XYZ file of C-alpha atoms in Angstrom:
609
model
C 33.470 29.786 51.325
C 34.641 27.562 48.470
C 32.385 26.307 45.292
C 32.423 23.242 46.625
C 30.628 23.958 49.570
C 28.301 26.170 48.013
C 26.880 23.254 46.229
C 27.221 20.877 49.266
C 24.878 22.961 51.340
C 22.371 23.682 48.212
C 21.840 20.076 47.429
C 21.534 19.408 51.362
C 18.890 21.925 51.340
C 16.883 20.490 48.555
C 17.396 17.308 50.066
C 15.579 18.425 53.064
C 13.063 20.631 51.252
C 11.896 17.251 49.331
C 11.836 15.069 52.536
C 9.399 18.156 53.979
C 7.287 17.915 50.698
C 7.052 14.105 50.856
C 5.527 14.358 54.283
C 3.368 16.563 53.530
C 2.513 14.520 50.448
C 2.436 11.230 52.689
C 0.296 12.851 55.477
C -2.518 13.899 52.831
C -2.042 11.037 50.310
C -5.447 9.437 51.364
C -7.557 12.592 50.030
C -6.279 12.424 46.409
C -7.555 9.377 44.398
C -8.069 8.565 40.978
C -10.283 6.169 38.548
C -11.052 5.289 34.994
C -13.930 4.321 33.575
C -14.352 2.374 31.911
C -11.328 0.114 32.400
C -11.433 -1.570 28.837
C -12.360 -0.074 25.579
C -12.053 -0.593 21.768
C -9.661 1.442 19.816
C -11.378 4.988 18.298
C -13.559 5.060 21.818
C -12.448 6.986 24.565
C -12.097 6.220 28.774
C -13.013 9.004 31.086
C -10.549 9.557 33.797
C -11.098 11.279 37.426
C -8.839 12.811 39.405
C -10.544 13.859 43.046
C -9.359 16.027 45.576
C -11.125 15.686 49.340
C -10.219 18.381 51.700
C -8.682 22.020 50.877
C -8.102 21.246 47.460
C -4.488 22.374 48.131
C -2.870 19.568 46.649
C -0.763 19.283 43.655
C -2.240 17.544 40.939
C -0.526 17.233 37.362
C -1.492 15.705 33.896
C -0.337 12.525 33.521
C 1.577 11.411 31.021
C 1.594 8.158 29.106
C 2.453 7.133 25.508
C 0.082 6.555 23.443
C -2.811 8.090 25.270
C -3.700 11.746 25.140
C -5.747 13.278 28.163
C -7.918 16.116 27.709
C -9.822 18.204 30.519
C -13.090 18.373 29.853
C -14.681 19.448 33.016
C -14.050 20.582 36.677
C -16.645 19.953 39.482
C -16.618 21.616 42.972
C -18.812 19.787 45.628
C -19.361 18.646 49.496
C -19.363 15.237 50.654
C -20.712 14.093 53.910
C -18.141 11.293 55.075
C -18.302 9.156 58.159
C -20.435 12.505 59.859
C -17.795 15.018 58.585
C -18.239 17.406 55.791
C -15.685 18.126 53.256
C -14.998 20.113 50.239
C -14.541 17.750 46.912
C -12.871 19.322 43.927
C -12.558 17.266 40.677
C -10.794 16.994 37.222
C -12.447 15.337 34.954
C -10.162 14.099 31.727
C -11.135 12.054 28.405
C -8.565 9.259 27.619
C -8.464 8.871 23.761
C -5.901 6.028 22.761
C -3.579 6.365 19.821
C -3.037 2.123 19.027
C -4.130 -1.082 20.629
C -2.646 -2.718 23.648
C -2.661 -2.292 27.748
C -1.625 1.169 28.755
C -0.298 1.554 32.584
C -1.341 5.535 33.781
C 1.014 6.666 36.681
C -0.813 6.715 40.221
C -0.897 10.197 41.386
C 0.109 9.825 45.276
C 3.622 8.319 46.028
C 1.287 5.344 47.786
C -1.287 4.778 45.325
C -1.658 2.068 43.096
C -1.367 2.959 38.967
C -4.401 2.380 36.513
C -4.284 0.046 33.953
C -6.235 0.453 30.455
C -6.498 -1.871 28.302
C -7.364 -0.872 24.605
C -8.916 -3.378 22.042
C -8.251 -3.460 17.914
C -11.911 -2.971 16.678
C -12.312 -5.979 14.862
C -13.293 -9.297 14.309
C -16.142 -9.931 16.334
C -15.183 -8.043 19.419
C -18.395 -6.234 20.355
C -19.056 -3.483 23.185
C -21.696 -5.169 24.230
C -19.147 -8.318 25.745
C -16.950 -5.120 26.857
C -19.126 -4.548 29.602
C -19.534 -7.400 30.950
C -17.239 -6.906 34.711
C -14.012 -8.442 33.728
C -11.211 -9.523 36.360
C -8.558 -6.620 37.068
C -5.601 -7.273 34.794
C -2.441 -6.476 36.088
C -0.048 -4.027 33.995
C 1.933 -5.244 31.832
C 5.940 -6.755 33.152
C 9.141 -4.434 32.412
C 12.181 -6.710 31.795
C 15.685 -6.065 31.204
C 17.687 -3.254 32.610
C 20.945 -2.306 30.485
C 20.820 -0.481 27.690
C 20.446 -2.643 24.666
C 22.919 -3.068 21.836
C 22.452 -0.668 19.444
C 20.349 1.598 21.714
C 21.733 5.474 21.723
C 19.655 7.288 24.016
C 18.950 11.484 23.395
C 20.923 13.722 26.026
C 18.279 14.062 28.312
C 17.682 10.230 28.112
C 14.109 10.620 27.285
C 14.262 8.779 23.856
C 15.724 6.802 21.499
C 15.591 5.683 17.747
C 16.619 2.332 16.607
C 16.911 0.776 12.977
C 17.387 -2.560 12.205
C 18.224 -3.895 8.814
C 19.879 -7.553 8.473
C 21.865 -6.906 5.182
C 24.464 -4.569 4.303
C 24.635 -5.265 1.040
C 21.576 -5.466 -1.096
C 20.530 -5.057 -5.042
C 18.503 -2.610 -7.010
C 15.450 -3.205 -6.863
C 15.564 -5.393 -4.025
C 12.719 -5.525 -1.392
C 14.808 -5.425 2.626
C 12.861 -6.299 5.636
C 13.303 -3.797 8.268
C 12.437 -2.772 11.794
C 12.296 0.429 13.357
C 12.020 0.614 16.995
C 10.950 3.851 18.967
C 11.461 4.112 22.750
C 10.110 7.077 24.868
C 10.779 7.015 28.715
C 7.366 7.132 30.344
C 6.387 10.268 31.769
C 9.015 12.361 29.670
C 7.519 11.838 26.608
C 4.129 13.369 25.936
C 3.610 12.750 22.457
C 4.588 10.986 18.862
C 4.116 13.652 16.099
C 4.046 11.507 13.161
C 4.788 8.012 11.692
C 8.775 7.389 11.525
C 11.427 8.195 8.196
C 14.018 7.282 6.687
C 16.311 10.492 6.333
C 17.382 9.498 2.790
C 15.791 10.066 0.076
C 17.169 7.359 -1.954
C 15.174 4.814 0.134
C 11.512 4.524 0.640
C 9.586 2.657 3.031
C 6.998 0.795 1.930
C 3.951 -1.382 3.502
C 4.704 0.335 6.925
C 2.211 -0.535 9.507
C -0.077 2.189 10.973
C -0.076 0.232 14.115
C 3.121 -0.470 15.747
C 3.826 -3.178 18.637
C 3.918 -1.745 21.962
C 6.044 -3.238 24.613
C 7.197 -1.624 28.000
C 10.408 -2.312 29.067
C 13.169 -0.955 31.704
C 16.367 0.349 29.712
C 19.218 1.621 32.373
C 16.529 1.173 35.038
C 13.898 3.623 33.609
C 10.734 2.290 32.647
C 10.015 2.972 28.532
C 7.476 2.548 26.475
C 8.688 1.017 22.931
C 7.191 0.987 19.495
C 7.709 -1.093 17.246
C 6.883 -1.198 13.140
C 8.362 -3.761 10.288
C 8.317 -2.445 6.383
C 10.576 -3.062 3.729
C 12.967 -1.104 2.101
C 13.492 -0.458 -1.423
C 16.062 1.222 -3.118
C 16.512 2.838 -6.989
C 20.304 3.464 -7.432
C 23.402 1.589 -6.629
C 26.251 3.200 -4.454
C 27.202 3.527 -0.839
C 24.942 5.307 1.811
C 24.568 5.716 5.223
C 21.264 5.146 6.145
C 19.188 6.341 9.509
C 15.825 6.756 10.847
C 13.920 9.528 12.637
C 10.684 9.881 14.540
C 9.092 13.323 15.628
C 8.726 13.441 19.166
C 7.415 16.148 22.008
C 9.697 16.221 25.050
C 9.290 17.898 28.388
C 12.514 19.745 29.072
C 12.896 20.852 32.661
C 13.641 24.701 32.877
C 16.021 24.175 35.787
C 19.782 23.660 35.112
C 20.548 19.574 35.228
C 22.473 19.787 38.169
C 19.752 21.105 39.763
C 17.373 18.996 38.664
C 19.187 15.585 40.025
C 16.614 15.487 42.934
C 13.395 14.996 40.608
C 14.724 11.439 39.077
C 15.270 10.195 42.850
C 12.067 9.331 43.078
C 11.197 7.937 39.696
C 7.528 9.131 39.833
C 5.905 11.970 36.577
C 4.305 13.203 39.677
C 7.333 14.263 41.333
C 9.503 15.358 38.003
C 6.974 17.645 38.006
C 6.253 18.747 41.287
C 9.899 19.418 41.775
C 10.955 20.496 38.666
C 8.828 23.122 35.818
C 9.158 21.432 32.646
C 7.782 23.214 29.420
C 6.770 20.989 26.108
C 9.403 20.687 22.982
C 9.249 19.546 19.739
C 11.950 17.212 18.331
C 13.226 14.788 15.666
C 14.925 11.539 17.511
C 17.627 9.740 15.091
C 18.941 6.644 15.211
C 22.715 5.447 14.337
C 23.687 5.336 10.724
C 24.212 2.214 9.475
C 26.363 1.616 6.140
C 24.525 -0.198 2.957
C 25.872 -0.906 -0.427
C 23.620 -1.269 -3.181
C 25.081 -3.087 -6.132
C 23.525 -3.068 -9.557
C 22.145 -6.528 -11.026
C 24.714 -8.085 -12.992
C 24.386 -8.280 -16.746
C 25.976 -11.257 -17.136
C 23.692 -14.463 -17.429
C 20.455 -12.603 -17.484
C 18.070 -14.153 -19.018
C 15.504 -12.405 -21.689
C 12.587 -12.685 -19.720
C 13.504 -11.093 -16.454
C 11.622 -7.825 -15.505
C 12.992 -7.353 -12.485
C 11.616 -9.660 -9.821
C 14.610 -10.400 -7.005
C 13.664 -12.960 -4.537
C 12.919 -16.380 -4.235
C 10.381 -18.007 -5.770
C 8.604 -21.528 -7.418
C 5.696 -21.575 -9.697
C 3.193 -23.800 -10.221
C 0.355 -24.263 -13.011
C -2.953 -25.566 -13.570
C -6.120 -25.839 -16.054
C -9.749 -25.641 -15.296
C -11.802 -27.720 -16.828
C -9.699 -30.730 -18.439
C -11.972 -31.393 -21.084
C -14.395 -29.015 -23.244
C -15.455 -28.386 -27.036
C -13.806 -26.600 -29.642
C -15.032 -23.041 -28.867
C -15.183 -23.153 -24.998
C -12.924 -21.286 -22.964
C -10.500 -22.742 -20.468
C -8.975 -21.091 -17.519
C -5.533 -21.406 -17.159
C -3.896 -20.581 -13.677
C 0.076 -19.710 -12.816
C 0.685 -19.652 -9.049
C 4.088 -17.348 -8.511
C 5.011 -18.126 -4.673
C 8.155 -17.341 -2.231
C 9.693 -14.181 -1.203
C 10.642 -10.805 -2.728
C 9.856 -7.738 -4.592
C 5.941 -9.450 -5.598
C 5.534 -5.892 -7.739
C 8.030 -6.610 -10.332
C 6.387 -10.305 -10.876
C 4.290 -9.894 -13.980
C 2.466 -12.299 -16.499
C 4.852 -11.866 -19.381
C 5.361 -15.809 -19.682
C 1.438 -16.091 -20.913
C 2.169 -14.210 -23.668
C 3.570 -17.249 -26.095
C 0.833 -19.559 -26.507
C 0.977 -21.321 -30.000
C -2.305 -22.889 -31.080
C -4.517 -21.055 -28.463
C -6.632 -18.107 -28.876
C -5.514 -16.061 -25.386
C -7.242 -13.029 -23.589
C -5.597 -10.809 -20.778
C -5.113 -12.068 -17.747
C -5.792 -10.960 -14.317
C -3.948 -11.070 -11.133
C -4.141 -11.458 -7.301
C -1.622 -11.198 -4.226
C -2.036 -12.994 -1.147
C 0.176 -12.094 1.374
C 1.574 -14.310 4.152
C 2.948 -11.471 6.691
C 2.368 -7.703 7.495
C 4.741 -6.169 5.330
C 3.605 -8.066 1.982
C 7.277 -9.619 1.483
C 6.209 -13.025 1.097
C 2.597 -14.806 -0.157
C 1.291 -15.899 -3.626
C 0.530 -13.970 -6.874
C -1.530 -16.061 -9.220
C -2.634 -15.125 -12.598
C -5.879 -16.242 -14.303
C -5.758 -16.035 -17.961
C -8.501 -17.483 -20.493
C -7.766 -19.422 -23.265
C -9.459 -21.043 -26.815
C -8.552 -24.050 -28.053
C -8.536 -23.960 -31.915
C -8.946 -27.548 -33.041
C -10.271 -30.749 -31.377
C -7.927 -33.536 -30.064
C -5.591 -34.500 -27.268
C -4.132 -30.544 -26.991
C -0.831 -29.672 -24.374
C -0.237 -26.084 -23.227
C 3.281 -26.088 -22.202
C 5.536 -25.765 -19.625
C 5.759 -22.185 -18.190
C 8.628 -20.589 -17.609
C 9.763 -17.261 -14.722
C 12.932 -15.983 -14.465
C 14.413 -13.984 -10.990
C 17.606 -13.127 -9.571
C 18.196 -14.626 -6.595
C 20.303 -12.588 -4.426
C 21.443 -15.203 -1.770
C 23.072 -16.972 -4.424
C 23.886 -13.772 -6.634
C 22.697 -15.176 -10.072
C 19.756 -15.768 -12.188
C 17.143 -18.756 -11.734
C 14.527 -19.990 -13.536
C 11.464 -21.741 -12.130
C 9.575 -23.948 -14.473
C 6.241 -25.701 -14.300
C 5.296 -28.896 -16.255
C 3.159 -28.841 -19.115
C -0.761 -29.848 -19.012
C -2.859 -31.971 -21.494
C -6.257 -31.180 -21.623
C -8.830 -33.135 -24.552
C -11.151 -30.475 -27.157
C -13.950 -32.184 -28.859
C -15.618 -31.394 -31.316
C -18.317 -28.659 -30.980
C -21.767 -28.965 -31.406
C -22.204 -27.242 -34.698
C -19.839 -29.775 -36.180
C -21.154 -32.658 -34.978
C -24.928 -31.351 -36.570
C -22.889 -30.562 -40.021
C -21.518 -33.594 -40.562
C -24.904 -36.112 -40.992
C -25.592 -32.916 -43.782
C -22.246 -32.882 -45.601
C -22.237 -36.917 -45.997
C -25.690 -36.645 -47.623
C -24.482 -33.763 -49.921
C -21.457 -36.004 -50.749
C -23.565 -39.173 -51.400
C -25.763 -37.007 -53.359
C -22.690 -35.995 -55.493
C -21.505 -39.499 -55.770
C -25.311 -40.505 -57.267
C -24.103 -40.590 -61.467
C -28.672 -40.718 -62.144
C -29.558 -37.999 -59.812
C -28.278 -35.407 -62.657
C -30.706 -36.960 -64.973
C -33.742 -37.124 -62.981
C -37.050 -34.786 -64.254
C -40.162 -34.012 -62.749
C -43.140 -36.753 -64.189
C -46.323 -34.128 -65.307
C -46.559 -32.661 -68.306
C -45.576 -29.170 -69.120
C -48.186 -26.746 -70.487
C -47.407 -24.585 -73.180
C -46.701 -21.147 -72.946
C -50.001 -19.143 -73.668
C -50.034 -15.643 -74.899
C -51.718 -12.825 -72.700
C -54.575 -9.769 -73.526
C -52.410 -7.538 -70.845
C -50.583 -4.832 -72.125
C -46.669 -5.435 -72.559
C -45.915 -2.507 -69.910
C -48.266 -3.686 -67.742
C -47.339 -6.974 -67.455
C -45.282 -8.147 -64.235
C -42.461 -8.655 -65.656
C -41.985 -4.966 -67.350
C -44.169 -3.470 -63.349
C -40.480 -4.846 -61.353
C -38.440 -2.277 -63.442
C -39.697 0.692 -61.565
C -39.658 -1.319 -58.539
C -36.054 -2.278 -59.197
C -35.321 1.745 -59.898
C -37.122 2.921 -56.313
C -35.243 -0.051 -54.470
C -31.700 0.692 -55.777
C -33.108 4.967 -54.650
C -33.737 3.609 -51.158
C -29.891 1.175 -51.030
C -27.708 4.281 -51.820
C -29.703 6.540 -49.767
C -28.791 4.126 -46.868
C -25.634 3.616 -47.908
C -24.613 7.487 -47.852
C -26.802 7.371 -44.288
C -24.378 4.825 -43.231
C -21.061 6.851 -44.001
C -22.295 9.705 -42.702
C -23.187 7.809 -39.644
C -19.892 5.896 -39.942
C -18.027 9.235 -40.155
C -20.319 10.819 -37.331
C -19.001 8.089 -35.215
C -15.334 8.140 -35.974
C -15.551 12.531 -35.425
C -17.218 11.531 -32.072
C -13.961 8.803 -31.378
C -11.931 11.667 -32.060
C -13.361 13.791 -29.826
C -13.738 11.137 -27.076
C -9.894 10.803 -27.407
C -9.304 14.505 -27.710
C -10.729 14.795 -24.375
C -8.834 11.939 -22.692
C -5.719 13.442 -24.100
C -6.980 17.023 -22.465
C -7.582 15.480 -19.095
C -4.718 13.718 -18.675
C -2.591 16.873 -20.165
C -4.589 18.977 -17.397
C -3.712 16.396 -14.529
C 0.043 16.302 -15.158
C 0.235 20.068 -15.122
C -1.350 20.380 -11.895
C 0.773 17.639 -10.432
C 3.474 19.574 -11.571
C 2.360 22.955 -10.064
C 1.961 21.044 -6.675
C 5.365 19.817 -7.263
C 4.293 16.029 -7.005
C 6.734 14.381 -9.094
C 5.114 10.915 -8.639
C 1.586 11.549 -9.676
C 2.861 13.474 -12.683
C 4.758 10.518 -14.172
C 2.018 7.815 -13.385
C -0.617 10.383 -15.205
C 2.068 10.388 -18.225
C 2.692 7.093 -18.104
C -1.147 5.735 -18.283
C -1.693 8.115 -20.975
C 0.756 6.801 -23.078
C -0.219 3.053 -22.476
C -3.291 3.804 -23.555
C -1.757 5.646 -26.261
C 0.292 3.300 -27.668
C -1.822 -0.220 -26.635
C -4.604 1.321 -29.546
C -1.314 1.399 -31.652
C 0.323 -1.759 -31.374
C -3.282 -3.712 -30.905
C -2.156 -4.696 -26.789
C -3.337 -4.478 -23.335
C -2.262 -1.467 -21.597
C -0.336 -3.047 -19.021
C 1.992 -4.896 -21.593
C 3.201 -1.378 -22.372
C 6.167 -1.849 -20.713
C 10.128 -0.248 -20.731
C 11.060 -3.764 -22.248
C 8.399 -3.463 -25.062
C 9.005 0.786 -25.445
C 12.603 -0.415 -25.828
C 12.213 -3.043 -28.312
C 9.882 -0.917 -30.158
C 11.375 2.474 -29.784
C 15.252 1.498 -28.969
C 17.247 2.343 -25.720
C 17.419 5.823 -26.222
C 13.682 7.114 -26.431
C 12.300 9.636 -24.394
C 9.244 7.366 -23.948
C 11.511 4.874 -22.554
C 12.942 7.302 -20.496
C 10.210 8.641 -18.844
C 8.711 4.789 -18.254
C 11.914 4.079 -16.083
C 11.674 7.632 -14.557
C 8.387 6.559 -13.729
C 9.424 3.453 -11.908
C 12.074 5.744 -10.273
C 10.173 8.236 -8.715
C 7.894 5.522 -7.063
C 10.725 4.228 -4.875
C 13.097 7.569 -4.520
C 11.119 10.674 -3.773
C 13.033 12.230 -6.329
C 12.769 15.513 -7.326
C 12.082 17.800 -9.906
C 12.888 21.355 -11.631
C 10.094 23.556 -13.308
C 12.345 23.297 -16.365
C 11.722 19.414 -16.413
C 8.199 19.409 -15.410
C 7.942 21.491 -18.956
C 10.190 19.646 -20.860
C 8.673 16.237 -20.027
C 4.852 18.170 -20.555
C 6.211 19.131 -24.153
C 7.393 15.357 -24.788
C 4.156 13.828 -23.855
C 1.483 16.542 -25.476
C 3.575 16.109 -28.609
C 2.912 12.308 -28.514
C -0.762 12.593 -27.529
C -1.992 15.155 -30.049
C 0.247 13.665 -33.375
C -1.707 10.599 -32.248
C -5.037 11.820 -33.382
C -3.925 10.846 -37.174
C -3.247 7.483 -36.719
């Protein structure tokens, strides 16, 4: 007998065995039932599902299996049940349904003839309460698969369980430059059981950032298998020009059937998770899902045409200004607003153009961020800064100016905002002096009032009995003597107290220095590359804003470099700083030391100065 026939006759006789185990299935399909209660919950509560057996209890029953929920057993119950006058055995499983996101969740029936469960699952907030959750709602039907080729762009795993798909709508971005992406996960229902973990990028010269915890979830039917797909939208940042191919990856737990596939053709004929598994074993494994690479070329800004106050912001963007109030004395403080909005890399948009205010007594400023979608790439950043004005009249802060590189037209822009009049009078000290200085200069102007003399006669000096030293006038010398005892002993209190205070400065700063020392070497024990540099990096803002009299956060790599030049280790480590935020970058033992060594050396020949 030929090969051939050999596998004629075996799949003929698994065709018949599952045509004998659907009838039996069909025949005792009205014993097995299943609910959920309740039908509608908030996200972080759980649903308690039931899965009875009436009769025998010989029936196969199997976990379901749906995406985003995860079913637990949590009891089994054995009892009789008296049903139109005939007694039968009941056996139970009962399961808690814990959902993993927000949306409406379809569980697979568990008869060939039964209808499936819906769940729907709430976001807990706003002012969703439980109490309106259980109120009886109307059934609501699950949810409407659509399409049925496989999508462009769609590779599915071998076994056709999964898939990984990453959009990105440029190819060719900048440094430093904020990308909009999507990353789409699909998982064929009842072959997935779980996602492991939040989805990557599998280079490390890209980072992911604002990624929502809480994807989209869709169902849809991709080659005529129902999926489940997830959806999340970050943006993508990058630290170093060049050309890379570029995928994501999602952890995923499979069920791989321990049959051979050709074997196993029978189980997908009838599309059910009930059947896959009654036909087939399947056994649980873990694995990583990728999607295609996709080729991006990052290109360094240009140097040409950039002007001296960019810092990096890439984008689009318009600024406005404003004043608050209009009017005010000499001595008040104004508020003066700068309104940065559009699209881009909002991280890299600083305050820098407040910093050149002639005639004005300034103060830091402070900033907010408002963003208009999910993944923070577009909104408002406005800055708040106070400001003196240091004479009276009509006074005009100027025009502000922010400079960006635009990369849809691939050069630098700068937005501008008009310049604002506001009117100082004078204070109210001033206006009380005056009435005193014009009398003082009348006064002066007065050629008899040097002349004038008191009109009662002056009594002769009389000569007294009282002893010379006892007189009043020879008593203040010891009183002099005891005061001038009492000023230097306050005086040398005061320096002592004065140096007291400085030693305790000292030590306050000591301390600081200590802590921060302590924190970057166990960052770098724990190999944490990015907490070591912002630890560095803080201390030395602090460091050097005491030195140069300015706020910490104008310690900058612009201001280290025209301070300390283009090659300083200070400056280096800033920009290393900035690095390791985007890149995940790593680093040796031998330069956790050496940058330890540069920054203890900076913080403890500080103390001096």
């Amino acid at each position: 007998m030929s090969g051939n026939h050999i596998r004629v006759i075996r799949r003929a006789a698994w065709a018949l065995a599952g045509v004998f185990i659907a009838a039996l299935a069909f025949a005792d399909d009205p014993l097995v039932y299943a609910t959920i209660q309740p039908a509608q919950i908030l996200l972080g509560e759980s649903a308690q599902f039931t899965i009875t057996n009436l009769g025998d209890g010989t029936n196969p029953i199997t976990m379901p299996v749906v995406a985003g929920l995860k079913f637990e057993i949590i009891g089994r119950t054995r009892e009789v049940q008296l049903i139109n006058g005939t007694t039968l055995p009941s056996s139970s499983i009962v399961m808690r349904v814990t959902p993993q996101m927000a949306g409406i969740f379809t569980i697979p029936a568990v008869t060939p003839r039964a209808q499936p469960l819906v769940l729907q699952v709430n976001a807990a907030a706003g002012g969703t309460s439980r109490s309106s959750l259980a109120r009886p709602a109307a059934p609501i039907p699950p949810p409407i698969l659509s399409g049925a080729s496989i999508p462009k762009g769609v590779h599915l795993t071998d076994d056709g369980s999964a898939y990984v798909r990453l959009s990105v709508p440029k190819r060719e971005v900048y440094v430093g430059e904020s990308v909009p992406v999507e990353i789409e996960v699909g998982m064929r229902s009842g072959f997935v059981a779980s996602l492991n973990g939040l989805p990557k990028l599998t280079d490390d010269n890209f980072a992911l950032n604002n990624l929502s915890h809480q994807p989209e979830r869709t169902e849809k039917l991709i080659n005529g298998e129902p999926f489940v797909l997830l959806t999340w939208r970050s943006t993508l940042a990058v630290v170093k020009p060049g050309a890379f191919s570029l995928s994501a990856e999602a952890p995923l737990t499979v069920k791989i059937r321990t049959r051979p596939k050709q074997e196993s053709s029978l189980d997908d004929r009838f599309g059910d998770p009930f059947w896959q598994n009654l036909f087939g074993a399947t056994v649980p494994k873990d694995i990583d899902v990728k999607s295609p690479p996709q080729e991006l070329t990052v290109r360094e800004l240009p140097a040409q045409g950039r002007p001296a106050d960019f810092h990096g912001a890439i984008g689009t963007f318009s600024i406005t200004s404003d004043v608050s109030p209009t009017k005010a004395d000499v001595g008040d403080p104004l508020t003066l607003r700068m309104r940065v909005t559009g699209s881009g890399n909002f991280d890299r948009v600083d305050s820098t153009m407040l910093d050149h205010l002639d005639q004005w007594k300034t103060y830091p400023p402070k900033s907010s961020f408002n963003t208009s979608d999910p993944i923070a790439l577009g909104g408002m950043k406005t800055f708040e800064q106070p400001v003196i004005a240091s004479k009276p009249g009509v006074q005009e802060l100027p025009g502000l100016t922010f400079s960006y590189f635009d990369p849809n037209t691939r050069r630098y822009e700068t937005a501008r905002s008009a310049p604002l009049s506001v009117s100082i009078s004078p204070s109210l000290a001033d206006s009380r002096a005056a009435p005193q200085a014009l009398a003082t200069a009348a006064l002066a102007d007065n050629k008899f009032a040097a002349g004038l003399r008191p009109d009662h006669v002056e009594t002769p000096a009389m000569s007294s009995l009282i002893p010379l030293y006892l007189q009043p006038k020879f008593l203040a010398v010891p009183t002099i003597v005891i005061l001038a005892f009492a000023a230097g002993w306050v005086s040398a209190r005061r320096r002592r107290g004065a140096g007291e205070r400085q030693s305790a400065s000292d030590r306050i700063a000591s301390r600081a220095a200590n802590r921060s020392l302590a924190q970057m070497q166990a960052a770098a024990r724990a190999g944490d590359v990015g907490l070591f540099f912002d630890s560095a990096r803080s201390a030395l803002q602090s460091l050097f804003a005491a030195r140069w009299q300015l706020a910490p956060e104008e310690i900058t790599t612009a201001e280290l470099e025209d301070r300390l030049g283009a090659e300083s280790d200070i400056r280096e480590l800033f920009a290393l700083a900035d690095e390791a935020k985007y890149s995940g970058r790593k680093l040796t033992a031998t330069d956790f030391a050496r940058w330890l060594r540069i920054v203890r050396r900076q913080l403890m020949s500080d103390k001096a100065i």
